[in-house]
Short mmCIF file of C-alpha atoms and ligand atoms in Angstrom, two decimals:
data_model
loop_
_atom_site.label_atom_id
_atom_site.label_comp_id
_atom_site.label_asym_id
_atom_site.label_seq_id
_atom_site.Cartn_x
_atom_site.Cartn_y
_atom_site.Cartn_z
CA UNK A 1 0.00 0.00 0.00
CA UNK A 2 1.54 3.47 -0.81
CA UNK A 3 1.04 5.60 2.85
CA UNK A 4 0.85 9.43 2.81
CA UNK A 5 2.67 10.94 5.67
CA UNK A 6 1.75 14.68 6.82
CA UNK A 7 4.01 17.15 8.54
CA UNK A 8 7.47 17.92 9.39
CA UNK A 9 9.11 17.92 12.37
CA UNK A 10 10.91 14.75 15.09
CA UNK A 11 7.54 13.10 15.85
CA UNK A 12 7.12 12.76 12.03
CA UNK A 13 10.60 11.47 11.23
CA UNK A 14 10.01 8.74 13.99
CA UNK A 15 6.44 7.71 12.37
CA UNK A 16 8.25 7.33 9.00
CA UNK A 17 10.91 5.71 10.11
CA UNK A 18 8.61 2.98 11.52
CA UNK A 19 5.83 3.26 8.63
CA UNK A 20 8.66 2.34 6.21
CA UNK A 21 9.66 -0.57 8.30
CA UNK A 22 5.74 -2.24 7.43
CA UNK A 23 5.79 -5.10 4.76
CA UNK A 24 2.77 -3.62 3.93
CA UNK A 25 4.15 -0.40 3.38
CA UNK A 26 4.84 -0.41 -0.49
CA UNK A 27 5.71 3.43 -1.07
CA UNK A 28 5.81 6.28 1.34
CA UNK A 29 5.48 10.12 0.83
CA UNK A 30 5.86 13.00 3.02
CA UNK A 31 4.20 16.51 3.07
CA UNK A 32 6.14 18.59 3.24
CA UNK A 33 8.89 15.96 5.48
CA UNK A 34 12.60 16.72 6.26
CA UNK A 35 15.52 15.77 5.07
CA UNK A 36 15.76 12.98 7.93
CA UNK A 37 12.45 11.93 6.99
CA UNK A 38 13.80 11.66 2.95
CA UNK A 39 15.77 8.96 3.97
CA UNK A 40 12.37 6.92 4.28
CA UNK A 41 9.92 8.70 1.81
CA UNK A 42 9.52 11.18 -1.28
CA UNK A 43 8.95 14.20 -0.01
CA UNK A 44 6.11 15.98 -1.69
CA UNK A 45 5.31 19.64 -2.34
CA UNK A 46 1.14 20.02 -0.87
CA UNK A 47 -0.32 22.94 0.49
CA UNK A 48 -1.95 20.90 3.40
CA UNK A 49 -4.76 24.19 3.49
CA UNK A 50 -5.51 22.83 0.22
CA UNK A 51 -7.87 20.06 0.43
CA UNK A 52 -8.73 19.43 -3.18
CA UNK A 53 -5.05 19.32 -3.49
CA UNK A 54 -4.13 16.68 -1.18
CA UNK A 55 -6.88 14.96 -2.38
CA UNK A 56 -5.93 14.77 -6.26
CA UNK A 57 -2.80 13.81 -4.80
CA UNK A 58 -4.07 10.49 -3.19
CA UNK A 59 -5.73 9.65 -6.04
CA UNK A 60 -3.42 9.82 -8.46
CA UNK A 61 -0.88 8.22 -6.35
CA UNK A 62 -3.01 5.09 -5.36
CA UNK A 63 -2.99 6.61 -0.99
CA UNK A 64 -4.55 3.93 0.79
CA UNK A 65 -3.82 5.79 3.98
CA UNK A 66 -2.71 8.85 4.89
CA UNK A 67 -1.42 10.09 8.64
CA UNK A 68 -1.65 13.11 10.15
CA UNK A 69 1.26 14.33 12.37
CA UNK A 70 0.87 17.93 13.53
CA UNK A 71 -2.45 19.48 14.99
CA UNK A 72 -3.22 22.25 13.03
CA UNK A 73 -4.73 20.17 9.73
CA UNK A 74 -6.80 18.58 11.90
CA UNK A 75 -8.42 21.04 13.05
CA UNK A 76 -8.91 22.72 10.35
CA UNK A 77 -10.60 19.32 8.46
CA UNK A 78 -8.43 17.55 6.46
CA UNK A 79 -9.48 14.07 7.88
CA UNK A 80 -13.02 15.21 7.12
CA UNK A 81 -11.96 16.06 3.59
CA UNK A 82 -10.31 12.93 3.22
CA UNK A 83 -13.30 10.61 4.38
CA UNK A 84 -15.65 11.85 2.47
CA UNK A 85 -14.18 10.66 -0.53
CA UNK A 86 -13.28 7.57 1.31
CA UNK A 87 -9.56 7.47 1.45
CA UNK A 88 -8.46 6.18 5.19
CA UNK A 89 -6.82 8.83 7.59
CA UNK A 90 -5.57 8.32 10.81
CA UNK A 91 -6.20 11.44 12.93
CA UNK A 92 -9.55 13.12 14.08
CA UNK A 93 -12.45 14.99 12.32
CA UNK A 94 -12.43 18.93 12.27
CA UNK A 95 -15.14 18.76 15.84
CA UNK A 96 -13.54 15.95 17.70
CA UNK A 97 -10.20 17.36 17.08
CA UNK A 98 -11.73 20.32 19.30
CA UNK A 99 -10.43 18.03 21.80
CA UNK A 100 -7.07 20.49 21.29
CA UNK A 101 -8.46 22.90 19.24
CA UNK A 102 -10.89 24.32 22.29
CA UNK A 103 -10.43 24.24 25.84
CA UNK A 104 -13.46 24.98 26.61
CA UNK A 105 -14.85 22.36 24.32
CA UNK A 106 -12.78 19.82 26.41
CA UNK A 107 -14.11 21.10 29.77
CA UNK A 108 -17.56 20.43 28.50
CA UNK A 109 -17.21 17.30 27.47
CA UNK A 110 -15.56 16.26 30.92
CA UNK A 111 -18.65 18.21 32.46
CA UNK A 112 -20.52 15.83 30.21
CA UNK A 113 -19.12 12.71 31.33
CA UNK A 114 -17.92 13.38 34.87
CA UNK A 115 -14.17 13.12 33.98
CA UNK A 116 -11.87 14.45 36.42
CA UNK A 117 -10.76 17.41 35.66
CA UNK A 118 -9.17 21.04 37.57
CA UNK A 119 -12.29 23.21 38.04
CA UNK A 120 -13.05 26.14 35.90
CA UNK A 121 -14.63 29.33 34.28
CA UNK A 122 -14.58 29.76 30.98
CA UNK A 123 -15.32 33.51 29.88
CA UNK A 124 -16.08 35.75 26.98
CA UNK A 125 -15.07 39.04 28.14
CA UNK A 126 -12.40 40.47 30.62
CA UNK A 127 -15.47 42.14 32.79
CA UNK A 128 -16.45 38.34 33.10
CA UNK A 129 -13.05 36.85 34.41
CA UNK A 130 -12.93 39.80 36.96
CA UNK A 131 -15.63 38.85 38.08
CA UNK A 132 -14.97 35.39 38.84
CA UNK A 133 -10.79 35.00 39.19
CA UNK A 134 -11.19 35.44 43.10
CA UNK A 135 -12.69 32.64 43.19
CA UNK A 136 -9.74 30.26 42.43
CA UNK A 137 -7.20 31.40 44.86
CA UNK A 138 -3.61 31.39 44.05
CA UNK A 139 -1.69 30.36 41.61
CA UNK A 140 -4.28 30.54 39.40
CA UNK A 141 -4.24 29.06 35.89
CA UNK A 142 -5.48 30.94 32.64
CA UNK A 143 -5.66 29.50 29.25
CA UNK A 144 -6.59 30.81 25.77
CA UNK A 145 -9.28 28.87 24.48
CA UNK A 146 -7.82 27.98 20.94
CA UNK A 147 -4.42 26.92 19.87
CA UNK A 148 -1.33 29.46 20.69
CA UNK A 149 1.21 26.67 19.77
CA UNK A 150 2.08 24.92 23.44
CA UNK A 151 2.36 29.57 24.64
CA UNK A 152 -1.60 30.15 25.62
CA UNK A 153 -0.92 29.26 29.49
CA UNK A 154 -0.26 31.10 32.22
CA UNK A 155 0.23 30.32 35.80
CA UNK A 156 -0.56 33.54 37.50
CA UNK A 157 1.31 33.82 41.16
CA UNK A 158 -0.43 37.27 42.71
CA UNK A 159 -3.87 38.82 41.79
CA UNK A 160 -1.44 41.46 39.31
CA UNK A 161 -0.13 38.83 37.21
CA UNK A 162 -3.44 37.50 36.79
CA UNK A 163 -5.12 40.49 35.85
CA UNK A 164 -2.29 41.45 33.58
CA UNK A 165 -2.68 37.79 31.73
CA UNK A 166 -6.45 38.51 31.47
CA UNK A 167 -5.76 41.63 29.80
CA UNK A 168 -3.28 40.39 27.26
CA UNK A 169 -5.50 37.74 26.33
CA UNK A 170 -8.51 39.88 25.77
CA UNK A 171 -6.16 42.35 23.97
CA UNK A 172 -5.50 40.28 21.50
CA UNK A 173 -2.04 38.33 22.55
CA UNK A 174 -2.93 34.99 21.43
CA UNK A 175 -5.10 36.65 18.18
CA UNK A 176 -8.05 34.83 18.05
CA UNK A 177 -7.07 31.99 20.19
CA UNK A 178 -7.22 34.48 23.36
CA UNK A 179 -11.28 35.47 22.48
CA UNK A 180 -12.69 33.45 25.08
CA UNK A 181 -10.30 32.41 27.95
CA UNK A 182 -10.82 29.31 30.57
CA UNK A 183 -9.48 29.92 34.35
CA UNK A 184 -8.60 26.89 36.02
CA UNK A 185 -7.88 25.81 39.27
CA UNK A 186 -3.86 25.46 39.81
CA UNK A 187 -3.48 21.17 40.49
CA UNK A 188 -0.43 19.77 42.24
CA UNK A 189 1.06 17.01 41.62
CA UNK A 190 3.59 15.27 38.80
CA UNK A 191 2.89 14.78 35.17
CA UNK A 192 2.68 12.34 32.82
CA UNK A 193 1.14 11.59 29.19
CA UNK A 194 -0.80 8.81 28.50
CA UNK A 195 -1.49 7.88 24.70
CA UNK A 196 -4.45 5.65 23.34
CA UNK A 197 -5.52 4.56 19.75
CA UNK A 198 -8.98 4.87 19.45
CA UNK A 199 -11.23 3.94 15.73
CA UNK A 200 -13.92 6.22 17.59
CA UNK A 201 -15.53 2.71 19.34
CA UNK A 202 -12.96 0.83 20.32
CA UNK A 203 -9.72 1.95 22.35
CA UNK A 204 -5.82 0.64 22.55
CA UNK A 205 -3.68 2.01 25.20
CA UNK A 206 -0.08 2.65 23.21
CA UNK A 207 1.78 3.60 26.63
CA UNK A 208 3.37 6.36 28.86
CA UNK A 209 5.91 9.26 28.89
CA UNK A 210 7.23 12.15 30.55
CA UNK A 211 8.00 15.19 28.45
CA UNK A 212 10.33 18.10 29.95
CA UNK A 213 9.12 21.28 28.97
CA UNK A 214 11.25 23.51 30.41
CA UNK A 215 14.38 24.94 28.47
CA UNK A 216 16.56 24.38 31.39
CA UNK A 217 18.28 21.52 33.50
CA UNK A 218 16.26 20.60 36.63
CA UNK A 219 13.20 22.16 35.25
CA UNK A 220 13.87 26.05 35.13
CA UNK A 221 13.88 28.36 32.82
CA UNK A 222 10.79 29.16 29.90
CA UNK A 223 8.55 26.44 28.35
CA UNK A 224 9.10 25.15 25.30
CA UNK A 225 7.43 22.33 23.17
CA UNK A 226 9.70 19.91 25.47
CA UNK A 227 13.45 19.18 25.49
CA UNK A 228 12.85 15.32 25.82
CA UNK A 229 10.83 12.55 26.82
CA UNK A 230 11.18 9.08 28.21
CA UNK A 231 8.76 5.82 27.97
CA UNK A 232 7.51 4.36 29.89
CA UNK A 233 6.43 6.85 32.62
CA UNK A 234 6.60 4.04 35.86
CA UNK A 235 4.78 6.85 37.49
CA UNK A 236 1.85 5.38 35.84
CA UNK A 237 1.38 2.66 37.69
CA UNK A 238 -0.69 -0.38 35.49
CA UNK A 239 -3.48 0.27 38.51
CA UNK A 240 -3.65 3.88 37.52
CA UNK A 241 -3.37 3.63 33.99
CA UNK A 242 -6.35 1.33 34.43
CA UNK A 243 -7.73 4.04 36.43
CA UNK A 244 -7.07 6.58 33.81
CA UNK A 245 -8.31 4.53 30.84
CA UNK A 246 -12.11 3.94 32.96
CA UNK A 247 -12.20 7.30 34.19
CA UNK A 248 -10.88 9.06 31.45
CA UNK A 249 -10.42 8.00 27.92
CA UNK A 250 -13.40 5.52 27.74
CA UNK A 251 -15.90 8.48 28.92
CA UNK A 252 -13.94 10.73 26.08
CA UNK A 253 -14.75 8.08 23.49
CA UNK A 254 -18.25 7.45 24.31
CA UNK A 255 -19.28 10.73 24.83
CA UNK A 256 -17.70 11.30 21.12
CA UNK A 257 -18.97 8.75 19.34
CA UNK A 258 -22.74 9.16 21.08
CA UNK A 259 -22.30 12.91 19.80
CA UNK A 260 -21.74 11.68 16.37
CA UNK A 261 -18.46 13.11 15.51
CA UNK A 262 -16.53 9.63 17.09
CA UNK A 263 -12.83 10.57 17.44
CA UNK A 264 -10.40 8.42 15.16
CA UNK A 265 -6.95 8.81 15.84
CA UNK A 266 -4.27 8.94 18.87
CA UNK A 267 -5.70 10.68 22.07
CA UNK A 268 -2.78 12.37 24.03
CA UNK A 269 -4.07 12.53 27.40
CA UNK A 270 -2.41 14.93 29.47
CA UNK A 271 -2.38 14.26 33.06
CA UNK A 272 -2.10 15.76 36.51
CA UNK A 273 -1.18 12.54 39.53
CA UNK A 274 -3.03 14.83 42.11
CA UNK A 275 -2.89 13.07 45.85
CA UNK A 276 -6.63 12.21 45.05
CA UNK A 277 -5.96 10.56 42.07
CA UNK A 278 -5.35 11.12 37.85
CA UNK A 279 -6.82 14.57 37.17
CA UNK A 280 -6.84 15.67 33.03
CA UNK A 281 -5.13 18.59 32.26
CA UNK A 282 -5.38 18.77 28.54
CA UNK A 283 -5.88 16.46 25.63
CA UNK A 284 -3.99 16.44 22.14
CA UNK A 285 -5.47 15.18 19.18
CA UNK A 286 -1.81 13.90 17.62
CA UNK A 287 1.02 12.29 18.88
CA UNK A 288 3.38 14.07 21.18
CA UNK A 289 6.82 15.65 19.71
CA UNK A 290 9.10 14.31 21.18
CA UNK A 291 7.18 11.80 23.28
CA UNK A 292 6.15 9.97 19.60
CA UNK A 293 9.71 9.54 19.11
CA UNK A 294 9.95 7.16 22.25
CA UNK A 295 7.38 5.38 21.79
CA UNK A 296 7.68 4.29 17.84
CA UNK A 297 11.20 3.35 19.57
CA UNK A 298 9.82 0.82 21.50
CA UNK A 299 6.55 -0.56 19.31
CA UNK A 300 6.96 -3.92 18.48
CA UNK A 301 4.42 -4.16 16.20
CA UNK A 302 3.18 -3.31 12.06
CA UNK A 303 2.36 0.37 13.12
CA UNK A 304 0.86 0.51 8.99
CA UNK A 305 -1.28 -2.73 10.79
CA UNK A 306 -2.18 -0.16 14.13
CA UNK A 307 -2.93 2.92 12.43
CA UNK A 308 -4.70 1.20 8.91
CA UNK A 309 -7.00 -0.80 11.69
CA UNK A 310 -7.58 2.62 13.45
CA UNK A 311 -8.94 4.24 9.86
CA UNK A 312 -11.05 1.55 9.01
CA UNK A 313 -12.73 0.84 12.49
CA UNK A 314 -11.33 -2.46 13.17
CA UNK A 315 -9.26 -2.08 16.05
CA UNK A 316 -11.30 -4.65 17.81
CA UNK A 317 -9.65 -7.75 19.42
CA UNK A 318 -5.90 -5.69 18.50
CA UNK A 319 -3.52 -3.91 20.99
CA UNK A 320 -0.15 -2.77 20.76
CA UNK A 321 2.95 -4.06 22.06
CA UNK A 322 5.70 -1.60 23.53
CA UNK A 323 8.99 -2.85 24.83
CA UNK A 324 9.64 -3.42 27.98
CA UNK A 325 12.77 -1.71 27.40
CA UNK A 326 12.83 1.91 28.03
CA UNK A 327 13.29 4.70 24.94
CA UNK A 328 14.88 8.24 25.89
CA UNK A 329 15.05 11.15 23.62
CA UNK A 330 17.31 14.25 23.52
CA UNK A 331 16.67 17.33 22.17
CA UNK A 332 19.16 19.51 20.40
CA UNK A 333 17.77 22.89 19.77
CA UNK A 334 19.67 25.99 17.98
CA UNK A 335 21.27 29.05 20.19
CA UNK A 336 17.97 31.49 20.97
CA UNK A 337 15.45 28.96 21.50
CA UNK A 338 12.91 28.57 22.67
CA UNK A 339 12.62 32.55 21.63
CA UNK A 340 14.00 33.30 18.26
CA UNK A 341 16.20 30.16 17.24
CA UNK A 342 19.44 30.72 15.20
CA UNK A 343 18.77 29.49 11.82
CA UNK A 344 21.63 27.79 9.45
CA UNK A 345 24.60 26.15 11.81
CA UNK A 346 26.20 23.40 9.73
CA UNK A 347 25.46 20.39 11.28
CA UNK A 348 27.81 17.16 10.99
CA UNK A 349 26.07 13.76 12.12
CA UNK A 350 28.16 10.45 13.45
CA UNK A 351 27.14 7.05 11.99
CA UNK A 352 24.86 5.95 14.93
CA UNK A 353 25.09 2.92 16.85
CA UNK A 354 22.11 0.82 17.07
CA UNK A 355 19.46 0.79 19.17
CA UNK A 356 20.34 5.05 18.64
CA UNK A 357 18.30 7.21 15.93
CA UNK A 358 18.90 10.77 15.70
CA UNK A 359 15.65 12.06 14.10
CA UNK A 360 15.38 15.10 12.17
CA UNK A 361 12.85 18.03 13.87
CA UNK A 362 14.00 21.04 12.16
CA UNK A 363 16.66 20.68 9.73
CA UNK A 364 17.54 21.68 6.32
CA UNK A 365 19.77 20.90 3.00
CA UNK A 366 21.67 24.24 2.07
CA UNK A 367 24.18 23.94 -0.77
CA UNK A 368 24.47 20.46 -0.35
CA UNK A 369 24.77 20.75 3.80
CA UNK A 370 22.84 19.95 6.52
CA UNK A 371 21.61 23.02 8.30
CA UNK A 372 19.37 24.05 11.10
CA UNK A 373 16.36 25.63 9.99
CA UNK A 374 14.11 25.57 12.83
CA UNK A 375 13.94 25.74 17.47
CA UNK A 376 14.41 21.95 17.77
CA UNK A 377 17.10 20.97 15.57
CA UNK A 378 17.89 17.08 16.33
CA UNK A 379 16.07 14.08 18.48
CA UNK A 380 18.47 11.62 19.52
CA UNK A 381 16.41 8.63 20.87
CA UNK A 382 18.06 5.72 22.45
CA UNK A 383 16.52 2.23 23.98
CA UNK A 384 19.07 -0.06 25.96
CA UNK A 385 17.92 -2.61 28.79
CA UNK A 386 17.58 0.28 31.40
CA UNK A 387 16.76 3.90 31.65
CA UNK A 388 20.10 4.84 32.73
CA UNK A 389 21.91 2.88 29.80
CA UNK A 390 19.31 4.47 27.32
CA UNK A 391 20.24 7.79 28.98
CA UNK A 392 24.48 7.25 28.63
CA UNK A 393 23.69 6.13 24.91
CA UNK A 394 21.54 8.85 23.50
CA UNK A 395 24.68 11.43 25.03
CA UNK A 396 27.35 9.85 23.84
CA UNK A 397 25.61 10.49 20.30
CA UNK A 398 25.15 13.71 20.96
CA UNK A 399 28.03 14.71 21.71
CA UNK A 400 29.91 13.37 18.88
CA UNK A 401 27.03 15.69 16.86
CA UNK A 402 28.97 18.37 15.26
CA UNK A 403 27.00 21.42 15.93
CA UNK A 404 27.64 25.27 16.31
CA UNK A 405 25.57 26.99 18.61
CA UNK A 406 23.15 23.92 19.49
CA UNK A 407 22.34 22.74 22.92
CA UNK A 408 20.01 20.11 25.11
CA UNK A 409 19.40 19.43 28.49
CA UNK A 410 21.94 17.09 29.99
CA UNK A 411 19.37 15.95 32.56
CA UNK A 412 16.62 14.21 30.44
CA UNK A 413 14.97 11.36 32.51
CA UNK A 414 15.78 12.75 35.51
CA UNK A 415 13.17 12.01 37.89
CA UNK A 416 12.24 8.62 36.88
CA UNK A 417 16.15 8.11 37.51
CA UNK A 418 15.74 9.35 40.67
CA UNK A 419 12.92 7.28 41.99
CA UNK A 420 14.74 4.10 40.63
CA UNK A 421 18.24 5.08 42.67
CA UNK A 422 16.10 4.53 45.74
P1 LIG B 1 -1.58 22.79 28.63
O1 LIG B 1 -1.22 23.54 27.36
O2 LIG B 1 -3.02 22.84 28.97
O3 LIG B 1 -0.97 21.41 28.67
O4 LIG B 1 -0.78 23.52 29.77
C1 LIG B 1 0.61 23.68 29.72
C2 LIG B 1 1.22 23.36 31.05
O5 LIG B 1 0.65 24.20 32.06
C3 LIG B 1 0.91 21.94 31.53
O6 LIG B 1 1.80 21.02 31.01
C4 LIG B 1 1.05 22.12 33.02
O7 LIG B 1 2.41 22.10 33.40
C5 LIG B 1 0.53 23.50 33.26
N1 LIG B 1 -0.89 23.46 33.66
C6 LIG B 1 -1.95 23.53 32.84
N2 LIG B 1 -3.11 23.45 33.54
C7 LIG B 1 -2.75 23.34 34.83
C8 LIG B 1 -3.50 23.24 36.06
N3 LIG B 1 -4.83 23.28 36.09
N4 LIG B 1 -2.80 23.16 37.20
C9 LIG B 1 -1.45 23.15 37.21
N5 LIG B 1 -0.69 23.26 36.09
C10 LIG B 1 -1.33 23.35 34.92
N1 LIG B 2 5.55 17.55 23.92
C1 LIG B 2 4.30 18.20 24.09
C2 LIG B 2 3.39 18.14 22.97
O1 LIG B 2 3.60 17.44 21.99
O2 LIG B 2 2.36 18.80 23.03
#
């Protein structure tokens, strides 16, 4: 079968890598892909906004599925598009992928379904948070509604920080992503991501990770769209992953599918492990970057087989096996990041070992070199027996990476190391 691949970054260069792995898996093309990901598939020229495009594209090139990496398509319909002139997608509809597109939207389903959840307000106007803020005590969280690209939250300390995030949200910060604003309740506790296939009935778990989000070692410094990730997340214990699949991702599902718009795809459950138990904090409607990385590291199975069964509805009876061995990933971003990245440091790359890939997130070909064109530069994702080997591995190939001005966290894995030192 000839597999159409869309987006460009690390989580995308890990999916091809394993797509092109498939017996199944006669041809593969990427839109718009990398030059990491070119060492798997053709990489094809579509303007994704372009439905009719990508469409005439499948057709003429025999797609018998295509997979959608990033966020943004989604929500703006191209798995609609795509179904309705029955070509198989993996990824959401335009209204379940609301499930990241909307905040609100995912507070109302949890209302709907009694998930557990951080309490909240969502309002229209800045008169209308004023009126309720007090109410949530301190820190208090505030979130544009829509997408802001991983920058819409804020974690307000004092009663002036809050008002002043209020105000830049109504004013416009976010554009239209900051129109309507949900206040939360500030949670405690440690995170973790949880990921599920679902064909909109039936639902796969497909394991844990950790992401680390801040720039800097031992978690300081700005967010960013994480540094690294590790799988699995021991944190999430098999009692409550059990906990989170029956409290939270069936009731998701269900309340999707008896809605009509059933959600087809990966569901990236974000989660808070409160002392009282799993709380949500957000969903994603895609893969994490770079938490897809470690994961496709340690699938065992066809993932053409996973994601072709999650298309056509037949994920019934199936289930995915992960490694027990643990995946890390690194990530090398350019000088500046995560504000304004550096762009075009030649890069040099070592012949990896194996069991070590060094994805491609935002890289470039420039007279014949590799250069970095974009904040996260390099993944390099490592599985050994343990954590801590995984951990050595992935450094050692960074540092024999040859490049000017990048950097990573040296510190990736961190607490799961230190909970298994004890
Ligand atoms: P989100 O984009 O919703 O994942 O939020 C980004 C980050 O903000 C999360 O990864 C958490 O670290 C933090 N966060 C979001 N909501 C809450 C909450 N209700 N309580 C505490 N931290 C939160
Ligand atoms: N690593 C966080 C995300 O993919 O949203």
């Amino acid at each position: 079968m000839n597999i159409l691949l869309l987006g460009s970054g690390g989580r995308e260069h890990a999916l091809a890598w394993k797509l092109a792995q498939s017996p199944s898996c006669k041809r593969l093309y990427a839109a718009p892909g990398n030059p990491g990901i070119a060492a798997h598939a053709d990489l094809v020229d579509l303007n994704l906004l372009d439905h009719a495009a990508v469409i005439a594209f499948c057709q003429t090139n025999g797609i018998g599925l295509v997979v959608v990496g990033p966020e943004q398509p989604l929500v703006e319909g191209i798995a609609d598009s795509l179904r309705a002139v029955g070509i198989p997608v993996f990824g959401p509809g335009k209204e379940a992928a609301q499930l990241e597109g909307s905040k609100a939207f995912t507070k109302a389903v949890c209302d709907e379904a009694g998930i557990p959840t951080a309490g909240y307000a969502r309002c229209e106007s800045f008169a209308e948070a004023l009126a309720v803020i007090g109410d949530f005590g301190l820190p208090v969280v505030i979130k544009a509604d829509g997408l802001a690209a991983g920058k819409g939250v804020i974690i307000a300390e004092t009663a002036e920080q809050a008002h002043a995030a209020l105000e830049d949200m109504f004013d416009g910060a976010f554009g239209a992503a900051g129109a309507r604003v949900v206040i939360e309740e500030f949670l405690t506790g440690e995170e973790v991501s949880f990921f599920a296939l679902t064909d909109g009935v039936n639902v796969v778990p497909f394991g844990s990770a950790q992401d680390h989000k801040r720039v800097g070692d031992g978690d300081t410094g700005p967010n960013t769209g994480g540094m690294g990730a590790y799988s699995p997340a021991k944190i999430l214990t098999p009692a409550l992953e059990a906990d989170v699949m029956e409290r939270i991702v069936l009731p998701t599902v269900r309340t999707l599918a008896e809605r009509g718009t059933p959600y087809v795809g990966v569901l990236y459950a974000g989660l808070m492990l409160t002392p009282t138990g799993p709380q949500l904090i957000e969903y994603n409607a895609r893969f994490g970057d770079p938490e897809c990385q470690v994961l496709m590291m340690r699938l065992e199975d066809d993932l053409v087989e996973l994601l072709l069964a999650v298309a056509e509805g037949r994920l019934s009876g199936l289930s995915a096996r992960l490694s027990d061995a643990p995946a890390i990933t690194v990530v090398m971003a350019a000088h500046g990041y995560p504000g304004t990245p550096e762009k075009g440091a030649i890069i040099t790359l070592p012949t990896a070992p194996d069991d070590v890939m060094i994805f491609h997130a935002g890289t470039a070909i420039h007279d014949g070199e590799l250069v970095a064109s974009g904040g996260r530069v390099l993944n390099v994702t490592a599985t050994a027996r343990t954590l801590a080997q995984a951990r050595a591995d992935a450094y050692l190939t960074v540092d024999k990476i040859a490049f000017p001005g990048g950097f990573c966290r040296r510190d990736i894995g961190w607490r799961e190391l230190a909970r298994s030192a004890h």
